[in-house]
Amino acid sequence: MRGLMKRETMGRVELLSPAGNFHALKGAIKAGADAVYLGGALYGARAYADNFTQDEICAGIHLAHVFGKKIYLTVNTLVKEKELDGLYPFLLPLYEAGLDGVIVQDLGAVRYIREYFPELTLHASTQMTITGSLGAAMVKKEGISRIVPARELSLEEIKKIKADIGVEIEAFIHGAMCYCYSGQCLFSSVLGGRSGNRGRCAQPCRLPYQTEDKGQVYPLSMRDMCTIDLLPELIDAGIDSFKIEGRMKKPAYAAGVTAIYRKYIDLYNRDKEHYFVAQEDREFLHALYLRSQTGDGYYHRHNGKEMITLHSPSYSETDVGLLSELEKTYIEGELCHHASAKVFLIPGQEARLFLKTEKQQVTCRGDLVQKAERQPLAKEKIEEQMKKSANTHIKITDIDVNVEGDVFLPVRSLNELRRKTISALEAELIRQNGLDYSCRKAVVSEKKNHSISSYTKSAPSQKKVLHALVNTLGQLRAACKAHLPRIYLNYSLLEEESLAIMQLSKKNNTKIRQEFFIATPYIVREKDSKYLEKMDEALLTGVFDGVLIRNLESFSFFDQKKRSVKMVIDAGLYVWNRESLKFWEGRAAESYLPLECNMHEWRELLETCPDRKMQISAVVYGRFPMMITANCIRKTMGSCRHVPGWGTIKDRYGKQFPVYMDCLCCYNVLYNSVPLSLHKVFTEKNFPAECVRLDFTTEESEETLQIIHYFGDIFRTYREPSYKEYTTGHYKRGVE
């Protein structure tokens, strides 16, 4: 531990540490963090951390600013409509206290914060799933100044975003890793109602599963990240902020990891040619609550079995003695500036107190000093009162008392002078650190009355229009045979045979105008732009009428093309509140309701926007895409064959989850074991969507046609479906 406390802050890269409580905040600053990210009682993606009260956050901001550090607040969950206006009273005192920035997932929250807190810096959370320059440019236009890109990106991809867009980049360097692209995981949500998008993930990825080729293993459990050996590359790449994961972990963990990375960042900046990581420091990091196996993340690999804790996802034991030492070094004791003091008490003049630190000095005046008639103030009493500095970040270590003759001043006057001068010194240190936001003011909020009385005039009709999403040629033929008015075709089916099927279907369907839409990949990275180009070429054939958009990259790509085609926003782009709905209005013609909200939340959302210009649709049948992953089950359990196809994993209860290996854009889609089916409710008059979609994944052609006819016939005669197992998803329960 020796040598970790002494440091020089060098270079431009910010070291960003986690804090789950106030002890962790203090420890991180002591250990050398340049900034700390933390969560409040609401809106944060670590609902089970200790988290901070508003008063604690304000105190933490003041503490950090006195020491020249920054505080970022996590507002990185999806925000329900009923919660949106609560953002104002939640953020207002923090904004006025000088909060340095917020980390945001929800595009509606971005709009809301920009409106009411215009000077608050906005950072795009990794939960936004930004995977390239197109998405980065799009959110930058919305006021985002820093991006935490998807953790799956390579170092080269990150460098390209930085070079193309010029936005600040914040990247993870240490801690636990998610198996799924952050923001795209519904696994915990679907299985138990604990949503990762709401900070309540139950981590089903850490459980054992049986694969086709192996017995019971842990194929979804990522190794923890440790990049201490990659620091030179990451610094030279121009990354602006290095982020340590761990708000759920002990304060000693955050402090210890911060201290090691502080040491090596400074070491590299001082002497690049002789950068060397001591083995004892590697062992130190591994002893601090890391899983039994670690890796350096995705910076130099796309996927692979070496990234998975296949046989044991458990944490190694943490050295109790080490934790105790870290507690004593960083968590216990004071965090303060040392100051020398001079006090001047002269009868007939105002009392004066002078305080000086290494960086700053101030003088303040107090009450008028009187000549003592009976009991003069003793120097010892003056020193005693002046050295009382509890609950401040200034410790007076030595004091020079200057008194002329016998003087008297009430003790309360001495105390007030001390408090006034310490406060002035802290304020001056904050100003000198460039972190004085005292002039910043929020826009006054007049809470709107979101009347629902006008909603009835635009209520959906009882008759619903059926659409379908298909992933195979057999499903496409079945959907065409059923004469559906709109069919969404997965991008991977763009081939001559599918185009011929669609052209023939359009020609033969004389009674209805049949539309075909292309569904984009779930994830688009720089290497995948060729598939977007192929989709764009297909749009020029005249066969297609629009695009189903599944990510920001795809939207930005087609938006720039200015094609006269409809863009439909899929459920994975998360329209949870009126501001996110307004974000897409004018950009897209239609949006799908989010899969994690219940029926009441759907209606609540739509009732606040009775005059919306965007059509609202809903998925009523199909398997939930519960995970979109860069890692590949097939490659983890064997080797990659570069041929798209299906696999399965089985949980402890024998439930099988289909996994589609998309070998074009190189990702896996893990689907739910049973399909969503809202056949009992979607025909109801109050069902909040006029267009509904059937999503087909593993179904054969005949089953596809049977399900389409079943949903079409329900309007005339209700009967039970042919499939026995299904879920109603979150239609009734929703998520917390």
XYZ file of C-alpha atoms in Angstrom:
736
model
C 0.000 0.000 0.000
C 2.924 2.321 0.458
C 3.177 4.868 -2.313
C -0.474 4.759 -3.344
C -1.451 7.898 -1.450
C 1.253 10.081 -2.988
C 0.352 11.006 -6.513
C 0.609 13.667 -9.109
C -2.432 14.380 -11.256
C -1.031 14.377 -14.745
C -2.422 14.047 -18.233
C -5.908 14.738 -19.491
C -7.653 11.431 -18.908
C -10.203 11.466 -16.095
C -10.269 8.621 -13.583
C -13.940 8.034 -12.746
C -14.761 5.952 -9.677
C -18.005 4.483 -8.302
C -19.611 5.366 -4.995
C -22.474 3.395 -3.501
C -22.493 5.507 -0.347
C -20.792 8.511 1.254
C -17.905 6.435 2.657
C -17.131 5.196 -0.847
C -17.239 8.758 -2.174
C -14.749 9.974 0.389
C -12.529 6.933 -0.149
C -12.510 7.355 -3.919
C -11.438 10.999 -3.624
C -8.720 10.093 -1.128
C -7.496 7.368 -3.466
C -7.109 9.748 -6.393
C -10.344 9.783 -8.397
C -10.837 12.825 -10.630
C -14.588 12.307 -10.626
C -17.121 10.079 -8.907
C -20.413 8.729 -10.227
C -23.217 7.900 -7.830
C -26.944 7.307 -7.706
C -29.822 8.785 -5.780
C -32.874 7.053 -4.385
C -34.556 7.302 -7.810
C -33.750 6.929 -11.514
C -30.477 5.018 -11.038
C -29.495 1.648 -12.519
C -28.360 0.242 -9.162
C -31.608 0.144 -7.212
C -30.110 -2.196 -4.608
C -27.047 -0.105 -3.792
C -27.095 2.014 -0.616
C -27.450 5.103 -2.815
C -27.580 8.708 -1.637
C -30.279 10.966 -0.286
C -30.610 14.394 -1.916
C -28.909 16.018 1.084
C -26.049 13.530 0.861
C -25.599 14.223 -2.840
C -25.492 17.973 -2.191
C -22.933 17.406 0.577
C -20.975 15.125 -1.736
C -20.936 17.745 -4.491
C -19.579 20.332 -2.063
C -16.944 17.915 -0.760
C -15.824 16.968 -4.264
C -15.657 20.552 -5.494
C -13.563 21.680 -2.515
C -11.000 19.107 -3.664
C -11.324 19.879 -7.362
C -13.283 16.724 -8.213
C -16.548 16.260 -10.113
C -19.764 14.419 -9.327
C -21.877 12.696 -11.992
C -25.348 11.426 -11.148
C -26.821 8.291 -12.695
C -30.247 8.921 -14.221
C -29.679 5.838 -16.330
C -32.985 4.018 -16.159
C -36.037 4.136 -18.377
C -38.541 6.621 -16.952
C -42.234 5.825 -16.803
C -44.701 8.545 -17.720
C -45.932 8.876 -14.127
C -42.334 9.389 -12.976
C -41.261 11.957 -15.542
C -42.358 15.106 -13.706
C -40.660 13.804 -10.571
C -37.339 14.458 -12.290
C -37.750 18.165 -11.625
C -37.894 18.157 -7.795
C -35.343 15.343 -7.749
C -32.737 17.232 -9.787
C -33.449 20.839 -8.752
C -31.476 20.960 -5.461
C -28.646 18.964 -7.009
C -28.496 21.252 -10.031
C -28.371 24.331 -7.815
C -25.731 22.661 -5.616
C -23.469 22.363 -8.647
C -23.976 18.828 -9.983
C -21.417 18.375 -12.764
C -23.369 16.042 -15.022
C -25.976 13.304 -15.379
C -25.585 9.922 -17.053
C -28.810 9.242 -18.981
C -30.364 6.291 -20.829
C -33.864 7.528 -21.671
C -34.114 9.903 -24.654
C -37.235 11.371 -23.062
C -35.243 12.176 -19.926
C -32.642 13.846 -22.156
C -35.313 16.147 -23.609
C -36.788 16.869 -20.185
C -33.453 17.701 -18.549
C -32.410 19.896 -21.458
C -35.630 21.894 -21.110
C -35.543 22.510 -17.374
C -31.828 22.289 -16.564
C -30.205 23.778 -19.663
C -26.716 24.148 -18.199
C -26.470 20.597 -16.880
C -23.987 18.434 -18.753
C -25.508 15.278 -20.273
C -23.677 11.984 -20.723
C -25.130 9.105 -22.760
C -25.135 5.942 -20.657
C -23.818 2.664 -22.033
C -27.510 1.655 -21.646
C -28.206 3.723 -24.792
C -26.340 1.049 -26.792
C -24.371 3.463 -28.956
C -22.237 1.336 -31.253
C -20.902 3.734 -33.881
C -20.416 7.223 -35.226
C -23.943 7.533 -36.621
C -25.581 7.021 -33.247
C -22.988 9.184 -31.531
C -23.617 12.057 -33.940
C -27.362 11.747 -33.425
C -27.245 12.057 -29.630
C -24.634 14.805 -29.811
C -27.204 16.905 -31.681
C -29.545 16.335 -28.748
C -27.116 17.964 -26.336
C -25.052 14.959 -25.255
C -21.448 15.992 -24.617
C -20.054 12.621 -23.534
C -20.802 9.065 -24.621
C -20.274 5.829 -22.743
C -20.290 3.520 -25.784
C -21.365 -0.104 -25.726
C -18.781 -2.119 -23.802
C -18.584 -4.534 -26.737
C -16.797 -2.019 -28.978
C -13.175 -2.530 -29.900
C -10.571 0.117 -29.226
C -10.447 0.897 -32.953
C -14.215 1.455 -33.055
C -14.002 3.790 -30.067
C -11.163 5.737 -31.676
C -13.220 6.126 -34.842
C -16.187 7.580 -32.931
C -13.832 9.994 -31.213
C -12.211 11.045 -34.503
C -15.465 11.305 -36.479
C -17.695 13.034 -33.947
C -15.357 14.808 -31.532
C -17.535 13.909 -28.565
C -16.033 12.980 -25.190
C -15.630 9.230 -24.663
C -16.000 7.483 -21.316
C -14.962 3.823 -21.298
C -14.959 1.079 -18.683
C -11.567 -0.174 -17.546
C -12.303 -2.434 -14.585
C -15.073 -4.482 -12.990
C -18.010 -6.728 -13.800
C -19.166 -7.190 -17.393
C -22.662 -7.806 -18.765
C -23.118 -10.629 -21.268
C -25.766 -8.682 -23.185
C -25.378 -5.331 -24.891
C -26.377 -2.955 -22.088
C -29.874 -1.607 -22.588
C -30.896 -4.606 -24.708
C -31.405 -7.175 -21.943
C -34.894 -8.316 -20.933
C -33.783 -11.650 -19.441
C -34.217 -10.749 -15.758
C -37.304 -8.713 -16.588
C -39.131 -11.483 -18.430
C -38.236 -14.257 -16.000
C -38.862 -12.444 -12.735
C -40.073 -8.904 -13.326
C -36.768 -7.377 -12.183
C -35.695 -5.195 -15.070
C -32.109 -4.280 -15.855
C -33.526 -1.173 -17.506
C -34.824 -0.179 -14.081
C -31.695 -1.040 -12.088
C -33.081 -4.280 -10.653
C -31.327 -7.015 -12.617
C -31.417 -10.430 -10.912
C -28.444 -11.601 -13.040
C -29.862 -14.799 -14.559
C -26.780 -14.768 -16.793
C -24.737 -15.916 -13.769
C -26.782 -19.130 -13.453
C -25.860 -22.508 -14.971
C -27.333 -23.630 -18.303
C -27.088 -26.786 -20.327
C -26.005 -26.447 -23.944
C -26.304 -28.851 -26.840
C -22.637 -29.836 -26.770
C -21.785 -29.674 -23.081
C -23.273 -30.443 -19.708
C -24.300 -27.829 -17.189
C -21.938 -24.847 -17.421
C -22.074 -21.033 -17.187
C -22.081 -19.967 -20.858
C -23.525 -16.466 -20.191
C -21.213 -15.414 -17.365
C -18.609 -12.883 -18.484
C -15.208 -12.642 -16.861
C -14.560 -9.439 -14.975
C -12.564 -6.749 -16.751
C -9.059 -5.720 -15.710
C -7.174 -3.459 -18.130
C -4.179 -2.393 -16.056
C -1.832 -3.695 -18.790
C -3.757 -1.892 -21.548
C -3.629 1.566 -19.949
C -0.960 2.946 -22.309
C -3.059 2.013 -25.354
C -6.238 3.389 -23.835
C -4.587 6.667 -22.862
C -3.009 7.073 -26.297
C -6.387 6.344 -27.921
C -7.659 9.669 -26.578
C -10.349 8.268 -24.294
C -11.442 11.109 -22.018
C -12.605 9.196 -18.963
C -11.661 5.803 -17.506
C -14.595 4.286 -15.630
C -14.389 1.750 -12.818
C -17.499 -0.405 -12.275
C -18.610 -1.141 -8.713
C -21.333 0.963 -7.055
C -22.669 -2.225 -5.442
C -19.289 -3.151 -3.974
C -17.651 -2.145 -0.695
C -16.086 1.320 -0.307
C -12.683 -0.287 0.281
C -12.934 -2.003 -3.111
C -13.606 1.253 -4.967
C -10.798 3.026 -3.134
C -8.279 0.229 -3.647
C -8.953 -0.138 -7.369
C -8.909 3.645 -7.801
C -5.548 3.893 -6.061
C -3.917 1.304 -8.334
C -5.226 2.842 -11.557
C -4.281 6.315 -10.311
C -0.766 5.079 -9.697
C -0.346 3.636 -13.183
C -2.030 6.457 -15.086
C 0.386 8.875 -13.438
C 3.288 6.490 -13.955
C 2.641 6.290 -17.694
C 2.288 10.042 -18.014
C 5.613 10.562 -16.251
C 7.606 7.900 -18.065
C 5.907 6.301 -21.071
C 8.896 4.263 -22.181
C 9.295 2.425 -18.906
C 5.664 1.586 -18.143
C 5.627 -1.652 -16.204
C 2.970 -3.207 -13.977
C 4.351 -4.829 -10.866
C 3.099 -8.347 -10.238
C 2.162 -7.435 -6.671
C -0.243 -4.800 -8.002
C -1.881 -7.302 -10.355
C -2.334 -9.619 -7.399
C -3.677 -6.705 -5.369
C -6.418 -6.073 -7.965
C -7.301 -9.746 -8.221
C -7.616 -9.943 -4.452
C -10.279 -7.241 -4.515
C -13.605 -8.911 -5.213
C -12.901 -10.065 -8.744
C -14.220 -13.245 -10.251
C -11.868 -16.184 -10.347
C -11.055 -15.397 -13.961
C -10.498 -11.991 -15.535
C -9.918 -10.554 -18.987
C -9.403 -7.230 -20.698
C -12.873 -7.012 -22.214
C -13.669 -6.388 -25.865
C -10.919 -3.891 -26.697
C -9.011 -6.448 -28.799
C -11.525 -9.242 -29.410
C -15.090 -9.549 -30.627
C -15.997 -12.642 -28.608
C -14.624 -15.988 -27.495
C -14.674 -18.650 -24.799
C -11.681 -17.000 -23.109
C -14.061 -14.167 -22.107
C -16.449 -16.474 -20.206
C -16.225 -17.917 -16.685
C -17.525 -21.174 -18.082
C -17.049 -23.320 -14.990
C -17.304 -20.856 -12.095
C -18.789 -17.359 -12.044
C -18.232 -16.948 -8.313
C -16.035 -14.293 -6.780
C -12.687 -15.200 -5.286
C -12.298 -14.576 -1.586
C -11.181 -11.082 -0.674
C -8.287 -10.777 1.739
C -9.827 -9.539 5.002
C -6.532 -8.007 6.091
C -6.249 -6.141 2.809
C -9.765 -4.743 3.169
C -8.985 -3.666 6.704
C -5.846 -1.868 5.544
C -7.785 -0.116 2.797
C -10.463 0.907 5.285
C -7.856 2.516 7.532
C -6.048 4.209 4.642
C -8.963 5.588 2.642
C -12.277 5.253 4.456
C -11.530 6.105 8.059
C -10.224 9.454 9.208
C -10.643 12.922 7.795
C -10.619 14.293 4.285
C -9.665 17.923 4.592
C -7.333 20.713 3.583
C -4.889 21.773 6.261
C -4.848 25.497 6.971
C -2.884 27.879 9.133
C -4.752 30.679 10.888
C -4.141 34.155 12.220
C -6.719 35.865 14.370
C -6.644 39.566 15.230
C -8.621 40.883 18.203
C -8.132 44.606 18.802
C -10.520 46.602 20.984
C -12.708 48.934 18.946
C -12.076 47.039 15.686
C -13.817 44.184 13.938
C -12.390 40.772 14.711
C -10.404 39.345 11.780
C -9.544 35.785 10.863
C -7.000 34.903 8.198
C -6.869 31.318 6.807
C -4.285 29.984 4.395
C -3.815 26.644 2.628
C -1.207 25.663 0.074
C -3.505 26.889 -2.689
C -5.583 29.724 -1.294
C -6.059 32.274 1.448
C -8.966 34.373 2.709
C -9.665 36.962 5.396
C -13.029 37.622 6.994
C -14.238 40.176 9.517
C -16.568 39.592 12.427
C -18.186 41.483 15.309
C -16.664 44.490 17.040
C -14.097 43.581 19.689
C -14.683 45.067 23.139
C -12.217 45.919 25.872
C -12.654 43.477 28.718
C -13.751 45.005 31.991
C -13.750 41.866 34.157
C -12.955 38.533 32.403
C -10.730 38.963 29.332
C -10.589 36.232 26.672
C -7.650 33.941 27.193
C -5.540 32.987 24.164
C -6.134 29.328 24.948
C -9.912 29.833 24.715
C -9.549 31.660 21.392
C -7.390 28.849 20.002
C -9.852 26.241 21.250
C -12.790 27.883 19.500
C -10.908 28.578 16.274
C -9.692 25.004 15.901
C -13.212 23.587 15.999
C -13.843 22.662 12.371
C -16.141 19.637 12.533
C -18.363 19.050 9.478
C -16.072 21.147 7.286
C -13.318 20.244 4.861
C -10.771 22.585 6.466
C -8.621 21.580 9.420
C -6.787 24.390 11.226
C -3.459 22.872 12.212
C -1.738 25.902 13.704
C -3.010 29.261 14.846
C -1.402 32.591 15.626
C -3.504 34.646 18.071
C -2.891 38.398 18.014
C -4.522 40.212 20.926
C -3.951 43.791 22.086
C -4.597 44.149 25.795
C -7.567 42.621 27.544
C -10.319 41.910 25.052
C -13.795 40.454 25.108
C -15.836 38.856 22.356
C -18.761 36.461 22.874
C -17.933 32.848 22.091
C -20.783 32.761 19.585
C -19.078 35.636 17.719
C -15.823 33.676 17.581
C -17.681 30.627 16.304
C -19.523 32.651 13.682
C -16.253 34.214 12.480
C -14.667 30.783 12.217
C -17.613 29.331 10.296
C -17.791 32.353 8.020
C -14.071 32.246 7.188
C -13.950 28.468 6.627
C -16.990 28.744 4.346
C -15.316 31.557 2.429
C -12.128 29.511 2.070
C -14.066 26.489 0.771
C -15.934 28.736 -1.672
C -12.658 30.218 -2.875
C -11.154 26.752 -3.365
C -14.215 25.735 -5.394
C -13.936 28.890 -7.500
C -10.224 28.285 -8.025
C -10.999 24.707 -9.097
C -13.353 26.055 -11.791
C -16.374 24.371 -10.237
C -18.443 27.329 -9.056
C -21.998 27.000 -10.400
C -23.609 29.485 -8.004
C -25.110 31.534 -10.846
C -26.769 28.545 -12.483
C -30.563 28.580 -12.397
C -33.151 26.044 -13.492
C -36.093 26.891 -15.708
C -39.206 27.305 -13.567
C -41.432 24.279 -13.959
C -45.169 24.651 -14.100
C -46.388 21.109 -13.783
C -48.790 20.489 -16.608
C -52.201 19.009 -16.044
C -52.127 16.051 -18.391
C -55.855 15.784 -18.907
C -57.089 12.477 -20.256
C -60.538 13.733 -21.167
C -59.613 14.268 -24.791
C -58.185 10.787 -25.210
C -61.517 9.160 -25.961
C -61.845 10.925 -29.302
C -58.742 9.123 -30.583
C -59.273 5.794 -28.835
C -58.380 2.762 -30.942
C -61.157 0.875 -32.653
C -62.075 -2.678 -31.724
C -60.893 -4.024 -35.074
C -57.120 -4.397 -35.160
C -54.910 -4.512 -38.257
C -52.634 -7.558 -38.228
C -48.991 -7.265 -39.309
C -46.249 -9.894 -39.166
C -42.484 -10.012 -38.724
C -40.824 -12.952 -40.477
C -37.352 -14.434 -40.253
C -37.508 -17.281 -42.796
C -38.680 -17.759 -46.371
C -41.308 -20.221 -45.156
C -42.735 -17.638 -42.790
C -42.678 -15.049 -45.581
C -44.657 -17.325 -47.906
C -47.194 -18.008 -45.153
C -47.653 -14.302 -44.383
C -48.098 -13.504 -48.065
C -50.568 -16.365 -48.455
C -52.594 -14.928 -45.541
C -52.808 -11.576 -47.395
C -51.537 -9.540 -44.448
C -51.491 -5.799 -45.182
C -47.955 -5.370 -43.850
C -45.056 -7.786 -43.521
C -41.728 -6.990 -41.886
C -38.823 -8.908 -43.389
C -35.645 -9.495 -41.398
C -32.652 -7.879 -43.120
C -30.928 -11.275 -43.513
C -33.653 -12.384 -45.968
C -32.729 -9.809 -48.602
C -32.163 -12.170 -51.508
C -33.588 -12.710 -54.981
C -36.010 -15.423 -53.890
C -37.608 -13.333 -51.136
C -37.884 -10.305 -53.440
C -39.618 -12.463 -56.040
C -42.080 -13.779 -53.422
C -42.953 -10.236 -52.340
C -43.308 -8.921 -55.892
C -45.635 -11.774 -56.775
C -47.656 -11.230 -53.582
C -48.099 -7.537 -54.327
C -49.220 -8.374 -57.863
C -51.755 -10.971 -56.736
C -53.184 -8.941 -53.840
C -55.684 -6.809 -55.699
C -58.095 -6.326 -52.781
C -55.620 -4.694 -50.380
C -52.521 -2.572 -50.690
C -49.823 -4.817 -49.295
C -46.752 -3.220 -47.700
C -43.316 -4.697 -47.082
C -40.855 -3.310 -44.569
C -37.235 -4.288 -43.934
C -36.258 -4.884 -40.303
C -32.763 -3.645 -39.505
C -30.246 -5.710 -37.526
C -30.647 -5.466 -33.769
C -27.075 -4.173 -33.495
C -25.189 -2.208 -36.143
C -21.468 -1.548 -35.785
C -19.091 0.153 -38.194
C -18.329 -3.142 -39.945
C -22.047 -3.703 -40.529
C -22.726 -0.560 -42.570
C -22.621 -2.727 -45.716
C -25.903 -4.329 -44.636
C -27.530 -0.938 -44.223
C -26.301 -0.075 -47.724
C -27.801 -3.321 -49.006
C -31.103 -2.425 -47.357
C -30.966 1.003 -48.959
C -30.428 -0.571 -52.382
C -33.446 -2.801 -51.749
C -35.566 0.266 -50.980
C -34.774 1.574 -54.461
C -36.384 -1.492 -56.081
C -39.848 -0.224 -55.155
C -40.761 -3.467 -53.399
C -40.389 -1.983 -49.931
C -42.445 0.739 -48.316
C -40.463 1.320 -45.137
C -37.952 0.264 -42.513
C -38.370 -1.160 -39.009
C -35.734 0.655 -36.948
C -34.100 -1.194 -34.044
C -31.188 1.059 -33.083
C -29.941 4.638 -33.303
C -27.294 3.765 -35.889
C -29.903 2.509 -38.353
C -32.219 5.448 -37.817
C -29.418 7.941 -38.380
C -28.330 6.119 -41.538
C -31.762 6.140 -43.184
C -32.611 9.592 -41.906
C -29.590 10.955 -43.763
C -30.675 9.185 -46.965
C -33.925 11.191 -47.041
C -35.821 8.373 -48.742
C -39.581 8.712 -49.138
C -40.221 5.623 -47.022
C -41.842 5.178 -43.630
C -39.687 4.564 -40.597
C -41.199 2.541 -37.754
C -39.566 2.527 -34.311
C -39.404 -0.953 -32.795
C -40.069 -1.700 -29.116
C -36.355 -1.918 -28.260
C -35.929 1.836 -28.685
C -38.020 2.340 -25.552
C -40.797 4.893 -25.760
C -41.789 4.995 -22.075
C -42.925 8.604 -21.601
C -44.358 11.582 -23.466
C -40.951 13.165 -23.998
C -39.532 10.055 -25.679
C -42.689 9.888 -27.797
C -42.156 13.530 -28.777
C -38.532 12.768 -29.564
C -39.600 10.385 -32.319
C -42.525 12.455 -33.600
C -41.477 14.101 -36.841
C -38.708 11.556 -37.185
C -40.758 8.381 -37.581
C -44.277 7.556 -38.741
C -44.994 4.851 -36.188
C -43.711 3.477 -32.898
C -44.152 0.219 -31.017
C -45.170 0.181 -27.382
C -42.460 -0.999 -24.960
C -42.531 -4.648 -23.947
C -41.811 -3.986 -20.259
C -44.737 -1.655 -19.567
C -48.150 -2.916 -18.570
C -51.467 -1.997 -20.158
C -52.157 0.817 -17.689
C -48.745 2.349 -18.376
C -49.322 2.092 -22.126
C -52.611 3.938 -21.751
C -51.128 6.472 -19.365
C -48.446 7.271 -21.925
C -50.903 7.698 -24.786
C -53.395 9.690 -22.747
C -50.799 12.404 -22.146
C -50.352 12.758 -25.926
C -53.905 12.791 -27.343
C -52.829 14.858 -30.361
C -49.809 12.731 -31.242
C -48.867 12.552 -34.912
C -47.358 9.078 -34.718
C -49.272 5.829 -35.050
C -48.877 3.459 -32.091
C -48.556 -0.296 -32.555
C -47.968 -3.282 -30.285
C -46.509 -6.788 -30.467
C -49.177 -9.312 -29.440
C -47.470 -12.589 -30.342
C -43.909 -13.855 -30.480
C -40.886 -14.760 -28.426
C -39.231 -11.894 -26.550
C -35.691 -11.166 -27.745
C -34.279 -11.332 -24.204
C -30.597 -10.798 -24.986
C -28.603 -9.399 -27.889
C -25.004 -10.467 -27.392
C -21.655 -9.968 -29.071
C -20.528 -13.258 -27.599
C -21.659 -16.409 -29.341
C -22.953 -19.571 -27.654
C -21.724 -21.698 -30.553
C -18.224 -20.258 -30.431
C -18.056 -20.459 -26.635
C -19.011 -24.114 -26.619
C -17.053 -25.150 -29.700
C -16.016 -23.212 -32.771
C -17.575 -20.687 -35.118
C -18.863 -22.092 -38.435
C -19.827 -18.652 -39.824
C -23.217 -20.074 -40.821
C -26.373 -18.468 -39.366
C -28.573 -20.858 -37.461
C -30.323 -21.886 -34.274
C -29.148 -23.372 -31.023
C -30.631 -23.746 -27.545
C -29.702 -23.503 -23.915
C -31.655 -25.156 -21.108
C -32.043 -23.788 -17.591
C -32.159 -25.673 -14.277
C -35.893 -26.262 -14.651
C -35.631 -27.797 -18.099
C -36.897 -24.758 -20.008
C -35.298 -24.367 -23.421
C -34.342 -20.948 -24.749
C -33.772 -20.702 -28.506
C -30.644 -18.817 -29.544
C -30.261 -17.428 -33.055
C -26.691 -17.018 -34.293
C -26.713 -14.045 -36.653
C -23.422 -14.550 -38.498
C -23.873 -11.529 -40.779
C -23.645 -8.833 -38.100
C -22.085 -11.365 -35.703
C -24.372 -11.366 -32.702
C -26.651 -13.829 -30.914
C -30.313 -13.297 -30.061
C -31.491 -15.288 -27.047
C -35.280 -15.680 -27.098
C -37.762 -16.563 -24.386
C -38.678 -20.207 -23.917
C -42.348 -19.517 -24.707
C -44.015 -16.909 -26.909
C -45.849 -13.829 -25.766
C -49.526 -14.189 -26.609
C -52.106 -11.474 -25.930
C -54.902 -13.306 -27.754
C -57.307 -12.822 -24.834
C -56.992 -9.059 -24.651
C -55.837 -7.523 -27.927
C -59.353 -7.428 -29.377
C -60.683 -5.410 -26.454
C -61.854 -1.913 -27.249
C -59.488 -0.300 -24.768
C -56.431 -2.102 -26.096
C -54.163 0.903 -26.809
C -53.035 0.097 -30.366
C -54.766 -0.196 -33.705
C -52.009 -2.120 -35.454
C -50.675 -5.285 -33.839
C -47.781 -7.480 -34.883
C -47.132 -11.200 -34.823
C -43.405 -11.967 -34.519
C -42.279 -15.278 -35.937
C -38.957 -16.862 -35.015
C -38.767 -20.671 -34.823
C -42.190 -21.395 -36.374
C -42.404 -23.480 -39.550
C -44.446 -22.264 -42.518
C -47.627 -24.210 -41.672
C -47.555 -23.146 -38.002
C -47.013 -19.531 -39.070
C -50.083 -19.610 -41.307
C -52.125 -21.308 -38.591
C -51.234 -18.616 -36.010
C -52.021 -15.789 -38.447
C -55.456 -17.272 -39.171
C -56.030 -17.839 -35.446
C -55.448 -14.176 -34.568
C -57.526 -13.055 -37.551
C -60.447 -15.294 -36.602
C -60.597 -14.197 -32.942
C -62.604 -11.144 -33.955
C -65.402 -13.441 -35.027
C -65.142 -16.373 -32.614
C -62.852 -16.760 -29.626
C -61.110 -20.089 -29.128
C -57.958 -21.261 -27.383
C -54.731 -21.276 -29.420
C -53.100 -24.466 -30.706
C -49.932 -23.743 -28.710
C -50.303 -24.708 -25.074
C -47.531 -22.704 -23.433
C -47.337 -18.933 -23.637
C -46.879 -15.828 -21.499
C -48.738 -12.540 -21.320
C -45.410 -10.865 -20.583
C -45.724 -7.573 -18.752
C -49.211 -6.755 -20.022
C -50.649 -7.087 -16.509
C -47.697 -6.995 -14.116
C -45.200 -4.564 -15.679
C -41.877 -3.953 -13.937
C -41.030 -2.004 -10.800
